[in-house]
């Protein structure tokens, strides 16, 4: 019963979020997965490492698939997401931390940029 209530709360929370909030949530989840991958690699938990990297790749693919291609920035983001997928593929196959950390750093920069943009839009709409 308790688990069902938690799931209902999560579903309701996500369904009432704005697009900007959902985007930031996806970026936060991506950063979480990449951090988990780094920790798993340090502990030589390779199955968990590969699963975490793959989940990160899935999130990036989703972000790419949902881009609105009518905006010029979308083409630049698509190229960046393609690069992230390439680097994470290298990290996953070779179990290398450097490309993983590099992608995580760039994703954090993107998330911060989107967060600032959201705040600017919110302040303009008030």
mmCIF file of C-alpha atoms in Angstrom:
data_model
loop_
_atom_site.group_PDB
_atom_site.id
_atom_site.type_symbol
_atom_site.label_atom_id
_atom_site.label_comp_id
_atom_site.label_asym_id
_atom_site.label_seq_id
_atom_site.Cartn_x
_atom_site.Cartn_y
_atom_site.Cartn_z
ATOM 1 C CA UNK A 1 0.000 0.000 0.000
ATOM 2 C CA UNK A 2 2.781 2.413 0.964
ATOM 3 C CA UNK A 3 4.665 1.695 -2.296
ATOM 4 C CA UNK A 4 1.506 2.341 -4.310
ATOM 5 C CA UNK A 5 1.069 5.733 -2.638
ATOM 6 C CA UNK A 6 4.653 6.666 -3.416
ATOM 7 C CA UNK A 7 4.233 5.654 -7.054
ATOM 8 C CA UNK A 8 0.998 7.665 -7.316
ATOM 9 C CA UNK A 9 2.750 10.694 -5.843
ATOM 10 C CA UNK A 10 5.639 10.387 -8.317
ATOM 11 C CA UNK A 11 3.268 10.019 -11.256
ATOM 12 C CA UNK A 12 1.246 13.023 -10.168
ATOM 13 C CA UNK A 13 4.388 15.113 -9.585
ATOM 14 C CA UNK A 14 5.765 14.383 -13.044
ATOM 15 C CA UNK A 15 2.432 14.980 -14.770
ATOM 16 C CA UNK A 16 2.151 18.471 -13.253
ATOM 17 C CA UNK A 17 5.697 19.607 -14.102
ATOM 18 C CA UNK A 18 6.422 22.184 -16.767
ATOM 19 C CA UNK A 19 8.553 21.248 -19.771
ATOM 20 C CA UNK A 20 11.450 23.183 -18.270
ATOM 21 C CA UNK A 21 11.174 21.310 -14.981
ATOM 22 C CA UNK A 22 11.048 17.973 -16.809
ATOM 23 C CA UNK A 23 14.145 18.891 -18.807
ATOM 24 C CA UNK A 24 16.049 19.761 -15.634
ATOM 25 C CA UNK A 25 14.844 16.537 -14.024
ATOM 26 C CA UNK A 26 16.212 14.551 -16.969
ATOM 27 C CA UNK A 27 19.556 16.326 -16.733
ATOM 28 C CA UNK A 28 19.677 15.676 -12.982
ATOM 29 C CA UNK A 29 18.934 11.990 -13.560
ATOM 30 C CA UNK A 30 21.628 11.837 -16.247
ATOM 31 C CA UNK A 31 24.192 13.361 -13.882
ATOM 32 C CA UNK A 32 23.128 10.918 -11.169
ATOM 33 C CA UNK A 33 23.618 7.945 -13.519
ATOM 34 C CA UNK A 34 27.038 9.165 -14.656
ATOM 35 C CA UNK A 35 28.096 9.689 -11.028
ATOM 36 C CA UNK A 36 26.913 6.174 -10.190
ATOM 37 C CA UNK A 37 28.937 4.869 -13.121
ATOM 38 C CA UNK A 38 32.070 6.630 -11.876
ATOM 39 C CA UNK A 39 31.629 5.166 -8.398
ATOM 40 C CA UNK A 40 30.903 1.688 -9.765
ATOM 41 C CA UNK A 41 34.036 1.818 -11.911
ATOM 42 C CA UNK A 42 36.117 2.794 -8.883
ATOM 43 C CA UNK A 43 34.698 -0.201 -7.013
ATOM 44 C CA UNK A 44 35.111 -2.451 -10.077
ATOM 45 C CA UNK A 45 31.379 -3.199 -10.128
ATOM 46 C CA UNK A 46 31.394 -3.557 -13.883
ATOM 47 C CA UNK A 47 27.827 -4.749 -14.404
ATOM 48 C CA UNK A 48 26.431 -1.800 -12.462
ATOM 49 C CA UNK A 49 28.894 0.481 -14.257
ATOM 50 C CA UNK A 50 27.739 -0.657 -17.696
ATOM 51 C CA UNK A 51 24.077 -0.437 -16.697
ATOM 52 C CA UNK A 52 24.547 3.119 -15.392
ATOM 53 C CA UNK A 53 26.391 4.241 -18.525
ATOM 54 C CA UNK A 54 23.721 2.631 -20.710
ATOM 55 C CA UNK A 55 20.951 4.375 -18.779
ATOM 56 C CA UNK A 56 22.793 7.652 -19.307
ATOM 57 C CA UNK A 57 22.990 6.921 -23.031
ATOM 58 C CA UNK A 58 19.258 6.164 -23.052
ATOM 59 C CA UNK A 59 18.499 9.521 -21.429
ATOM 60 C CA UNK A 60 20.654 11.347 -23.969
ATOM 61 C CA UNK A 61 18.931 9.504 -26.800
ATOM 62 C CA UNK A 62 15.564 10.541 -25.378
ATOM 63 C CA UNK A 63 16.712 14.164 -25.104
ATOM 64 C CA UNK A 64 17.854 14.024 -28.735
ATOM 65 C CA UNK A 65 14.630 12.407 -29.924
ATOM 66 C CA UNK A 66 12.501 15.103 -28.285
ATOM 67 C CA UNK A 67 14.367 18.093 -29.730
ATOM 68 C CA UNK A 68 12.216 20.525 -31.703
ATOM 69 C CA UNK A 69 14.181 20.701 -34.952
ATOM 70 C CA UNK A 70 12.550 23.987 -35.977
ATOM 71 C CA UNK A 71 15.002 25.855 -33.748
ATOM 72 C CA UNK A 72 18.610 26.282 -34.854
ATOM 73 C CA UNK A 73 19.888 25.526 -31.357
ATOM 74 C CA UNK A 74 18.331 22.064 -31.659
ATOM 75 C CA UNK A 75 20.773 21.136 -34.414
ATOM 76 C CA UNK A 76 23.698 22.145 -32.220
ATOM 77 C CA UNK A 77 22.285 20.210 -29.281
ATOM 78 C CA UNK A 78 21.761 17.166 -31.516
ATOM 79 C CA UNK A 79 25.437 17.260 -32.502
ATOM 80 C CA UNK A 80 26.432 17.598 -28.865
ATOM 81 C CA UNK A 81 24.208 14.675 -27.853
ATOM 82 C CA UNK A 82 25.735 12.586 -30.647
ATOM 83 C CA UNK A 83 29.181 13.378 -29.257
ATOM 84 C CA UNK A 84 28.049 12.446 -25.733
ATOM 85 C CA UNK A 85 26.754 9.082 -26.977
ATOM 86 C CA UNK A 86 30.052 8.437 -28.761
ATOM 87 C CA UNK A 87 32.111 9.281 -25.680
ATOM 88 C CA UNK A 88 29.919 7.235 -23.354
ATOM 89 C CA UNK A 89 30.180 4.308 -25.754
ATOM 90 C CA UNK A 90 33.958 4.582 -25.517
ATOM 91 C CA UNK A 91 33.747 4.778 -21.737
ATOM 92 C CA UNK A 92 31.438 1.782 -21.529
ATOM 93 C CA UNK A 93 33.421 -0.489 -23.821
ATOM 94 C CA UNK A 94 36.858 0.432 -22.538
ATOM 95 C CA UNK A 95 35.842 1.059 -18.937
ATOM 96 C CA UNK A 96 37.583 4.425 -19.109
ATOM 97 C CA UNK A 97 36.762 7.097 -16.580
ATOM 98 C CA UNK A 98 38.126 10.075 -18.533
ATOM 99 C CA UNK A 99 35.438 10.266 -21.261
ATOM 100 C CA UNK A 100 32.764 9.558 -18.662
ATOM 101 C CA UNK A 101 33.933 12.418 -16.456
ATOM 102 C CA UNK A 102 34.248 14.724 -19.462
ATOM 103 C CA UNK A 103 30.648 14.057 -20.535
ATOM 104 C CA UNK A 104 29.419 14.499 -16.973
ATOM 105 C CA UNK A 105 31.162 17.871 -16.727
ATOM 106 C CA UNK A 106 29.612 19.066 -20.012
ATOM 107 C CA UNK A 107 26.159 17.802 -19.011
ATOM 108 C CA UNK A 108 26.440 19.728 -15.738
ATOM 109 C CA UNK A 109 27.288 22.879 -17.694
ATOM 110 C CA UNK A 110 24.273 22.337 -19.962
ATOM 111 C CA UNK A 111 21.969 21.733 -16.996
ATOM 112 C CA UNK A 112 23.192 24.921 -15.338
ATOM 113 C CA UNK A 113 22.653 26.886 -18.564
ATOM 114 C CA UNK A 114 19.101 25.561 -18.878
ATOM 115 C CA UNK A 115 18.450 26.341 -15.206
ATOM 116 C CA UNK A 116 19.576 29.947 -15.720
ATOM 117 C CA UNK A 117 17.448 30.219 -18.864
ATOM 118 C CA UNK A 118 14.421 28.900 -16.959
ATOM 119 C CA UNK A 119 14.932 31.466 -14.192
ATOM 120 C CA UNK A 120 15.264 34.255 -16.748
ATOM 121 C CA UNK A 121 12.046 33.212 -18.479
ATOM 122 C CA UNK A 122 10.249 32.943 -15.140
ATOM 123 C CA UNK A 123 11.369 36.434 -14.093
ATOM 124 C CA UNK A 124 10.300 37.901 -17.470
ATOM 125 C CA UNK A 125 6.849 36.330 -17.141
ATOM 126 C CA UNK A 126 6.224 37.865 -13.716
#
